[in-house]
PDB file of C-alpha atoms in Angstrom:
ATOM      1  CA  MET A   1       0.107  -0.059  -0.171  1.00 54.00           C
ATOM      2  CA  VAL A   2       2.844   2.365   0.822  1.00 47.00           C
ATOM      3  CA  GLY A   3       4.318   1.735  -2.500  1.00 50.00           C
ATOM      4  CA  ILE A   4       1.181   2.433  -4.378  1.00 46.00           C
ATOM      5  CA  LYS A   5       0.725   5.782  -2.243  1.00 45.00           C
ATOM      6  CA  THR A   6       4.600   6.562  -3.134  1.00 43.00           C
ATOM      7  CA  ASN A   7       3.981   6.012  -6.904  1.00 43.00           C
ATOM      8  CA  PHE A   8       0.811   8.132  -7.083  1.00 40.00           C
ATOM      9  CA  LEU A   9       2.484  11.012  -5.298  1.00 42.00           C
ATOM     10  CA  LEU A  10       5.432  10.551  -7.766  1.00 36.00           C
ATOM     11  CA  ILE A  11       2.782  10.550 -10.708  1.00 37.00           C
ATOM     12  CA  CYS A  12       1.216  13.784  -9.228  1.00 46.00           C
ATOM     13  CA  LEU A  13       4.524  15.498  -9.064  1.00 40.00           C
ATOM     14  CA  LEU A  14       5.341  14.400 -12.396  1.00 38.00           C
ATOM     15  CA  VAL A  15       2.205  15.648 -13.965  1.00 44.00           C
ATOM     16  CA  ASN A  16       2.389  18.942 -11.944  1.00 48.00           C
ATOM     17  CA  ASN A  17       5.952  19.768 -13.269  1.00 45.00           C
ATOM     18  CA  MET A  18       4.461  19.142 -16.862  1.00 44.00           C
ATOM     19  CA  ALA A  19       1.771  21.443 -16.305  1.00 48.00           C
ATOM     20  CA  GLN A  20       4.313  24.074 -14.954  1.00 46.00           C
ATOM     21  CA  GLN A  21       6.164  23.337 -18.222  1.00 47.00           C
ATOM     22  CA  TRP A  22       3.060  24.071 -20.556  1.00 72.00           C
ATOM     23  CA  TYR A  23       2.270  27.142 -18.926  1.00 83.00           C
ATOM     24  CA  ARG A  24       4.322  30.000 -17.093  1.00 84.00           C
ATOM     25  CA  MET A  25       3.484  32.676 -14.477  1.00 83.00           C
ATOM     26  CA  ARG A  26       3.398  36.293 -15.928  1.00 74.00           C
ATOM     27  CA  THR A  27       4.680  38.974 -13.531  1.00 61.00           C
ATOM     28  CA  THR A  28       3.428  41.941 -15.658  1.00 60.00           C
ATOM     29  CA  TYR A  29      -0.107  42.244 -16.637  1.00 56.00           C
ATOM     30  CA  PRO A  30      -1.097  43.642 -20.194  1.00 58.00           C
ATOM     31  CA  ASP A  31      -3.893  45.835 -20.663  1.00 64.00           C
ATOM     32  CA  PHE A  32      -6.656  43.353 -20.854  1.00 78.00           C
ATOM     33  CA  LEU A  33     -10.165  43.096 -19.059  1.00 80.00           C
ATOM     34  CA  ALA A  34     -10.764  39.361 -18.558  1.00 83.00           C
ATOM     35  CA  ILE A  35     -14.321  37.828 -18.279  1.00 91.00           C
ATOM     36  CA  CYS A  36     -13.860  34.263 -17.353  1.00 94.00           C
ATOM     37  CA  THR A  37     -15.513  31.211 -16.258  1.00 96.00           C
ATOM     38  CA  GLU A  38     -14.777  30.739 -12.498  1.00 96.00           C
ATOM     39  CA  GLN A  39     -15.045  27.756 -10.126  1.00 96.00           C
ATOM     40  CA  LYS A  40     -13.062  26.123  -7.180  1.00 97.00           C
ATOM     41  CA  VAL A  41     -10.916  23.470  -8.089  1.00 97.00           C
ATOM     42  CA  ALA A  42      -8.707  20.634  -6.457  1.00 96.00           C
ATOM     43  CA  SER A  43      -5.339  22.193  -7.442  1.00 94.00           C
ATOM     44  CA  PHE A  44      -3.271  24.135  -9.826  1.00 93.00           C
ATOM     45  CA  LEU A  45      -2.961  21.014 -12.117  1.00 91.00           C
ATOM     46  CA  SER A  46      -6.996  20.885 -12.147  1.00 94.00           C
ATOM     47  CA  CYS A  47      -6.893  24.677 -13.343  1.00 95.00           C
ATOM     48  CA  ALA A  48      -4.334  23.846 -16.063  1.00 92.00           C
ATOM     49  CA  ALA A  49      -6.162  20.825 -17.246  1.00 92.00           C
ATOM     50  CA  LEU A  50      -9.406  23.085 -17.590  1.00 94.00           C
ATOM     51  CA  GLY A  51      -7.459  25.603 -19.669  1.00 92.00           C
ATOM     52  CA  ARG A  52      -5.970  22.761 -21.926  1.00 89.00           C
ATOM     53  CA  GLU A  53      -9.344  21.212 -22.266  1.00 91.00           C
ATOM     54  CA  THR A  54     -10.765  24.396 -23.928  1.00 92.00           C
ATOM     55  CA  ASN A  55      -7.456  25.204 -25.852  1.00 91.00           C
ATOM     56  CA  ASP A  56      -6.593  28.243 -23.731  1.00 94.00           C
ATOM     57  CA  ALA A  57      -3.410  29.967 -23.974  1.00 93.00           C
ATOM     58  CA  THR A  58      -4.028  31.789 -20.729  1.00 93.00           C
ATOM     59  CA  PHE A  59      -5.741  30.983 -17.289  1.00 93.00           C
ATOM     60  CA  PHE A  60      -5.619  32.414 -13.872  1.00 93.00           C
ATOM     61  CA  PHE A  61      -5.140  30.696 -10.523  1.00 94.00           C
ATOM     62  CA  GLU A  62      -5.686  31.773  -6.747  1.00 93.00           C
ATOM     63  CA  ALA A  63      -3.579  29.376  -4.837  1.00 92.00           C
ATOM     64  CA  ASP A  64      -4.973  30.190  -1.180  1.00 92.00           C
ATOM     65  CA  LYS A  65      -8.418  29.312  -2.319  1.00 93.00           C
ATOM     66  CA  ASN A  66      -7.835  26.988  -5.176  1.00 95.00           C
ATOM     67  CA  HIS A  67      -9.988  29.058  -7.472  1.00 96.00           C
ATOM     68  CA  CYS A  68      -9.629  28.879 -11.358  1.00 97.00           C
ATOM     69  CA  ARG A  69     -10.572  31.392 -14.051  1.00 96.00           C
ATOM     70  CA  TRP A  70     -10.409  29.996 -17.621  1.00 95.00           C
ATOM     71  CA  ASN A  71     -12.337  30.110 -20.883  1.00 95.00           C
ATOM     72  CA  CYS A  72     -11.591  33.944 -20.698  1.00 94.00           C
ATOM     73  CA  THR A  73     -12.800  36.608 -23.282  1.00 95.00           C
ATOM     74  CA  PHE A  74     -10.190  39.562 -23.151  1.00 94.00           C
ATOM     75  CA  ILE A  75     -11.126  43.118 -23.831  1.00 94.00           C
ATOM     76  CA  PHE A  76      -8.333  45.709 -24.705  1.00 92.00           C
ATOM     77  CA  ARG A  77      -8.358  48.335 -21.916  1.00 79.00           C
ATOM     78  CA  THR A  78      -5.555  50.770 -21.084  1.00 65.00           C
ATOM     79  CA  GLY A  79      -4.781  51.284 -17.434  1.00 57.00           C
ATOM     80  CA  VAL A  80      -6.057  47.665 -16.424  1.00 54.00           C
ATOM     81  CA  SER A  81      -3.971  46.319 -13.497  1.00 52.00           C
ATOM     82  CA  ASP A  82      -4.027  42.699 -12.180  1.00 49.00           C
ATOM     83  CA  GLY A  83      -6.753  43.646  -9.577  1.00 50.00           C
ATOM     84  CA  ASN A  84      -6.401  41.245  -6.700  1.00 54.00           C
ATOM     85  CA  ILE A  85      -2.739  40.358  -6.334  1.00 59.00           C
ATOM     86  CA  GLU A  86      -3.783  36.696  -5.183  1.00 73.00           C
ATOM     87  CA  TRP A  87      -4.729  35.646  -8.677  1.00 86.00           C
ATOM     88  CA  ARG A  88      -1.727  34.616 -10.616  1.00 89.00           C
ATOM     89  CA  LYS A  89      -1.705  34.625 -14.680  1.00 89.00           C
ATOM     90  CA  TYR A  90      -0.461  31.768 -16.701  1.00 92.00           C
ATOM     91  CA  GLU A  91       0.444  31.911 -20.327  1.00 91.00           C
ATOM     92  CA  ILE A  92       1.131  28.876 -22.548  1.00 90.00           C
ATOM     93  CA  GLU A  93       5.114  28.486 -22.566  1.00 87.00           C
ATOM     94  CA  SER A  94       6.578  30.426 -25.511  1.00 88.00           C
ATOM     95  CA  THR A  95       9.737  32.283 -26.114  1.00 84.00           C
ATOM     96  CA  LYS A  96       8.839  35.792 -28.086  1.00 94.00           C
ATOM     97  CA  ASN A  97       6.466  37.314 -30.488  1.00 96.00           C
ATOM     98  CA  SER A  98       8.010  36.695 -33.908  1.00 98.00           C
ATOM     99  CA  ALA A  99       5.605  38.678 -35.968  1.00 98.00           C
ATOM    100  CA  PRO A 100       7.270  41.953 -36.026  1.00 97.00           C
ATOM    101  CA  LYS A 101       9.851  43.048 -38.911  1.00 92.00           C
ATOM    102  CA  LYS A 102       8.891  39.975 -40.920  1.00 97.00           C
ATOM    103  CA  THR A 103       7.336  40.189 -44.456  1.00 97.00           C
ATOM    104  CA  ILE A 104       3.486  40.419 -44.476  1.00 98.00           C
ATOM    105  CA  THR A 105       0.941  40.276 -47.209  1.00 99.00           C
ATOM    106  CA  SER A 106      -2.656  39.812 -47.739  1.00 99.00           C
ATOM    107  CA  SER A 107      -5.261  38.690 -50.300  1.00 99.00           C
ATOM    108  CA  SER A 108      -6.504  42.338 -50.809  1.00 99.00           C
ATOM    109  CA  VAL A 109      -6.278  45.827 -49.168  1.00 99.00           C
ATOM    110  CA  TYR A 110      -9.680  48.077 -48.794  1.00 98.00           C
ATOM    111  CA  GLY A 111      -9.722  50.185 -51.741  1.00 98.00           C
ATOM    112  CA  ASN A 112      -5.871  49.625 -52.619  1.00 98.00           C
ATOM    113  CA  ALA A 113      -5.304  52.335 -49.959  1.00 98.00           C
ATOM    114  CA  TYR A 114      -2.137  51.055 -48.506  1.00 98.00           C
ATOM    115  CA  HIS A 115      -1.255  54.089 -46.815  1.00 98.00           C
ATOM    116  CA  ASP A 116      -4.241  53.642 -44.445  1.00 98.00           C
ATOM    117  CA  TRP A 117      -4.941  49.911 -44.262  1.00 98.00           C
ATOM    118  CA  SER A 118      -1.642  47.874 -45.360  1.00 98.00           C
ATOM    119  CA  PRO A 119      -1.046  44.530 -43.837  1.00 99.00           C
ATOM    120  CA  LYS A 120       2.181  45.941 -42.451  1.00 98.00           C
ATOM    121  CA  TYR A 121       0.224  47.978 -39.911  1.00 98.00           C
ATOM    122  CA  ALA A 122      -0.915  44.386 -38.191  1.00 98.00           C
ATOM    123  CA  THR A 123       2.470  43.828 -36.995  1.00 98.00           C
ATOM    124  CA  ASP A 124       3.900  47.320 -36.312  1.00 97.00           C
ATOM    125  CA  SER A 125       3.463  47.037 -32.573  1.00 94.00           C
ATOM    126  CA  ILE A 126       1.225  50.121 -32.428  1.00 94.00           C
ATOM    127  CA  PHE A 127      -2.365  49.565 -30.859  1.00 92.00           C
ATOM    128  CA  GLN A 128      -4.508  51.947 -33.037  1.00 94.00           C
ATOM    129  CA  SER A 129      -7.698  53.053 -31.464  1.00 92.00           C
ATOM    130  CA  GLY A 130      -9.416  54.115 -34.726  1.00 94.00           C
ATOM    131  CA  GLY A 131     -10.196  52.539 -38.048  1.00 95.00           C
ATOM    132  CA  ILE A 132      -6.906  53.518 -40.020  1.00 97.00           C
ATOM    133  CA  LYS A 133      -3.396  52.312 -39.687  1.00 98.00           C
ATOM    134  CA  ILE A 134      -4.740  48.995 -39.252  1.00 98.00           C
ATOM    135  CA  PHE A 135      -5.014  46.051 -41.609  1.00 99.00           C
ATOM    136  CA  HIS A 136      -8.388  46.214 -43.564  1.00 99.00           C
ATOM    137  CA  SER A 137      -8.965  43.843 -46.417  1.00 99.00           C
ATOM    138  CA  ALA A 138     -11.484  44.389 -49.292  1.00 98.00           C
ATOM    139  CA  ASN A 139     -14.838  42.704 -49.009  1.00 98.00           C
ATOM    140  CA  GLU A 140     -14.430  39.274 -50.462  1.00 98.00           C
ATOM    141  CA  THR A 141     -15.305  35.632 -49.727  1.00 98.00           C
ATOM    142  CA  SER A 142     -12.240  34.474 -48.145  1.00 98.00           C
ATOM    143  CA  PRO A 143      -9.963  37.358 -46.995  1.00 99.00           C
ATOM    144  CA  TRP A 144      -6.480  36.526 -45.362  1.00 99.00           C
ATOM    145  CA  ILE A 145      -3.399  37.986 -44.050  1.00 99.00           C
ATOM    146  CA  MET A 146       0.032  36.134 -43.999  1.00 99.00           C
ATOM    147  CA  VAL A 147       3.181  36.385 -42.084  1.00 99.00           C
ATOM    148  CA  ASP A 148       6.594  34.967 -43.374  1.00 98.00           C
ATOM    149  CA  LEU A 149       8.735  34.019 -40.424  1.00 98.00           C
ATOM    150  CA  LYS A 150      11.600  33.400 -42.617  1.00 97.00           C
ATOM    151  CA  ASP A 151      12.455  30.340 -41.007  1.00 97.00           C
ATOM    152  CA  VAL A 152      10.751  27.103 -39.931  1.00 97.00           C
ATOM    153  CA  THR A 153       9.708  27.838 -36.282  1.00 97.00           C
ATOM    154  CA  THR A 154       7.610  26.082 -33.816  1.00 97.00           C
ATOM    155  CA  VAL A 155       4.261  28.216 -33.453  1.00 97.00           C
ATOM    156  CA  ILE A 156       2.476  28.069 -30.107  1.00 96.00           C
ATOM    157  CA  TYR A 157      -0.383  30.512 -30.230  1.00 96.00           C
ATOM    158  CA  LEU A 158      -1.334  33.709 -31.993  1.00 98.00           C
ATOM    159  CA  ARG A 159      -2.816  36.792 -30.168  1.00 97.00           C
ATOM    160  CA  ILE A 160      -5.088  39.018 -32.308  1.00 98.00           C
ATOM    161  CA  TYR A 161      -6.196  42.511 -31.371  1.00 97.00           C
ATOM    162  CA  VAL A 162      -9.453  42.945 -32.849  1.00 98.00           C
ATOM    163  CA  ARG A 163     -10.486  46.437 -34.246  1.00 97.00           C
ATOM    164  CA  MET A 164     -11.134  48.936 -31.617  1.00 95.00           C
ATOM    165  CA  ASP A 165     -13.441  51.542 -33.031  1.00 96.00           C
ATOM    166  CA  GLY A 166     -16.210  49.202 -33.915  1.00 96.00           C
ATOM    167  CA  LEU A 167     -17.224  46.398 -36.186  1.00 97.00           C
ATOM    168  CA  GLY A 168     -15.379  43.647 -34.252  1.00 97.00           C
ATOM    169  CA  GLU A 169     -18.060  41.099 -35.318  1.00 98.00           C
ATOM    170  CA  ARG A 170     -16.130  41.059 -38.699  1.00 98.00           C
ATOM    171  CA  PHE A 171     -13.608  38.590 -37.049  1.00 99.00           C
ATOM    172  CA  HIS A 172     -15.476  35.243 -37.247  1.00 99.00           C
ATOM    173  CA  ASP A 173     -14.761  31.864 -38.579  1.00 99.00           C
ATOM    174  CA  VAL A 174     -11.037  32.442 -38.547  1.00 99.00           C
ATOM    175  CA  ALA A 175      -8.595  29.627 -39.322  1.00 99.00           C
ATOM    176  CA  VAL A 176      -4.940  29.444 -38.654  1.00 99.00           C
ATOM    177  CA  GLU A 177      -3.126  28.030 -41.587  1.00 98.00           C
ATOM    178  CA  VAL A 178       0.483  27.227 -41.802  1.00 98.00           C
ATOM    179  CA  ALA A 179       2.841  26.044 -44.523  1.00 98.00           C
ATOM    180  CA  ASN A 180       6.561  25.605 -45.295  1.00 96.00           C
ATOM    181  CA  SER A 181       6.012  25.973 -49.073  1.00 88.00           C
ATOM    182  CA  SER A 182       2.839  26.459 -50.807  1.00 82.00           C
ATOM    183  CA  SER A 183       0.510  23.929 -49.246  1.00 93.00           C
ATOM    184  CA  TYR A 184      -1.425  25.201 -46.179  1.00 97.00           C
ATOM    185  CA  ILE A 185      -2.976  23.227 -43.418  1.00 98.00           C
ATOM    186  CA  GLN A 186      -5.308  24.214 -40.652  1.00 98.00           C
ATOM    187  CA  ARG A 187      -3.537  24.256 -36.941  1.00 98.00           C
ATOM    188  CA  GLY A 188      -6.035  26.523 -35.038  1.00 97.00           C
ATOM    189  CA  PHE A 189      -9.861  27.901 -35.465  1.00 98.00           C
ATOM    190  CA  TYR A 190     -11.685  30.675 -33.878  1.00 98.00           C
ATOM    191  CA  LYS A 191     -15.449  30.725 -34.287  1.00 97.00           C
ATOM    192  CA  GLY A 192     -16.340  33.944 -33.072  1.00 96.00           C
ATOM    193  CA  PRO A 193     -17.741  36.286 -33.610  1.00 98.00           C
ATOM    194  CA  ALA A 194     -15.433  38.607 -31.612  1.00 98.00           C
ATOM    195  CA  MET A 195     -16.532  41.761 -29.843  1.00 97.00           C
ATOM    196  CA  THR A 196     -15.066  45.277 -30.626  1.00 97.00           C
ATOM    197  CA  GLN A 197     -11.774  45.610 -28.649  1.00 96.00           C
ATOM    198  CA  GLU A 198     -11.517  41.986 -27.917  1.00 97.00           C
ATOM    199  CA  VAL A 199      -7.951  40.370 -27.873  1.00 96.00           C
ATOM    200  CA  VAL A 200      -8.484  36.839 -29.372  1.00 97.00           C
ATOM    201  CA  GLU A 201      -6.061  34.144 -28.447  1.00 96.00           C
ATOM    202  CA  ILE A 202      -5.860  31.205 -30.793  1.00 97.00           C
ATOM    203  CA  LEU A 203      -3.723  28.119 -29.674  1.00 95.00           C
ATOM    204  CA  CYS A 204      -2.121  26.088 -32.351  1.00 96.00           C
ATOM    205  CA  ASP A 205      -2.324  22.287 -32.570  1.00 91.00           C
ATOM    206  CA  ASP A 206       0.865  20.652 -30.905  1.00 82.00           C
ATOM    207  CA  PRO A 207       3.335  20.665 -32.582  1.00 84.00           C
ATOM    208  CA  THR A 208       3.008  23.301 -35.433  1.00 94.00           C
ATOM    209  CA  ASN A 209       6.038  24.079 -37.231  1.00 97.00           C
ATOM    210  CA  ALA A 210       6.091  26.364 -40.096  1.00 98.00           C
ATOM    211  CA  ARG A 211       7.478  29.151 -41.897  1.00 98.00           C
ATOM    212  CA  TYR A 212       4.373  30.977 -43.031  1.00 98.00           C
ATOM    213  CA  VAL A 213       1.407  31.653 -40.932  1.00 99.00           C
ATOM    214  CA  ARG A 214      -1.787  32.823 -42.333  1.00 99.00           C
ATOM    215  CA  LEU A 215      -5.096  33.926 -40.752  1.00 99.00           C
ATOM    216  CA  ARG A 216      -8.006  33.261 -43.094  1.00 99.00           C
ATOM    217  CA  ILE A 217     -11.996  33.570 -42.961  1.00 99.00           C
ATOM    218  CA  ILE A 218     -13.083  30.427 -44.112  1.00 98.00           C
ATOM    219  CA  HIS A 219     -17.036  30.579 -43.670  1.00 98.00           C
ATOM    220  CA  GLY A 220     -19.520  33.054 -45.367  1.00 94.00           C
ATOM    221  CA  SER A 221     -19.624  35.005 -48.646  1.00 92.00           C
ATOM    222  CA  ARG A 222     -19.209  38.850 -47.975  1.00 94.00           C
ATOM    223  CA  ASN A 223     -16.315  39.096 -45.502  1.00 98.00           C
ATOM    224  CA  VAL A 224     -13.778  41.648 -44.435  1.00 99.00           C
ATOM    225  CA  LEU A 225     -10.880  41.010 -42.377  1.00 99.00           C
ATOM    226  CA  ASN A 226      -9.835  43.998 -39.711  1.00 98.00           C
ATOM    227  CA  ILE A 227      -6.743  43.457 -37.650  1.00 98.00           C
ATOM    228  CA  ALA A 228      -5.387  46.119 -35.339  1.00 98.00           C
ATOM    229  CA  GLU A 229      -2.367  44.188 -34.263  1.00 98.00           C
ATOM    230  CA  LEU A 230      -1.404  40.305 -34.773  1.00 98.00           C
ATOM    231  CA  GLU A 231       1.250  38.507 -32.582  1.00 98.00           C
ATOM    232  CA  ILE A 232       2.570  35.273 -33.241  1.00 98.00           C
ATOM    233  CA  TYR A 233       4.141  33.589 -30.329  1.00 96.00           C
ATOM    234  CA  THR A 234       6.765  30.888 -30.900  1.00 97.00           C
ATOM    235  CA  LYS A 235       9.499  28.861 -29.290  1.00 92.00           C
TER     236      LYS A 235
END
């Protein structure tokens, strides 16, 4: 019996360490307002498991009371703090945002007005509050935006800042498609529709190794893709 209990404890410790490797705790908080599902859980591991089950890149855990927040909707807000310092924010483990300073292309640009709506604005690290200097496609069946990471890279998740001055619902039925040459496969999906100012996180299937990362609306017939900012987190 002692041997069984010892083995059980070792398994629990191993799985808990794996959960800690999946996610890392953030010590600085972004300008997000989080609206989450919340409940009491048995442990940090249980909270991490809930996050994995719903393909969350982010969850929150309050260790003193074993409370978990997951399946969150994030809204971009300036001046947001962590609120209650007892809550700890965990993100899926990644190394950096690899999107800035990369070649970026799109299926179209609204009115061919590249000065106002070029795809380059999606990775300039500037969070525009208005409807210009963001990426804005033309009205088409399946608009897309694509980032060339230059090298084959392990892609963990994408964070998309939806248009902030209105029309957030345009971001819907979006597939994350990746390729190393010209043949794309789907490795993530967001149903939506999003809300104005929403910050959408899409966790990619594991493993996802690719050079080209594309966001594409795959349902509907009259679609417009608007993105204020796109971040691609990699290892």
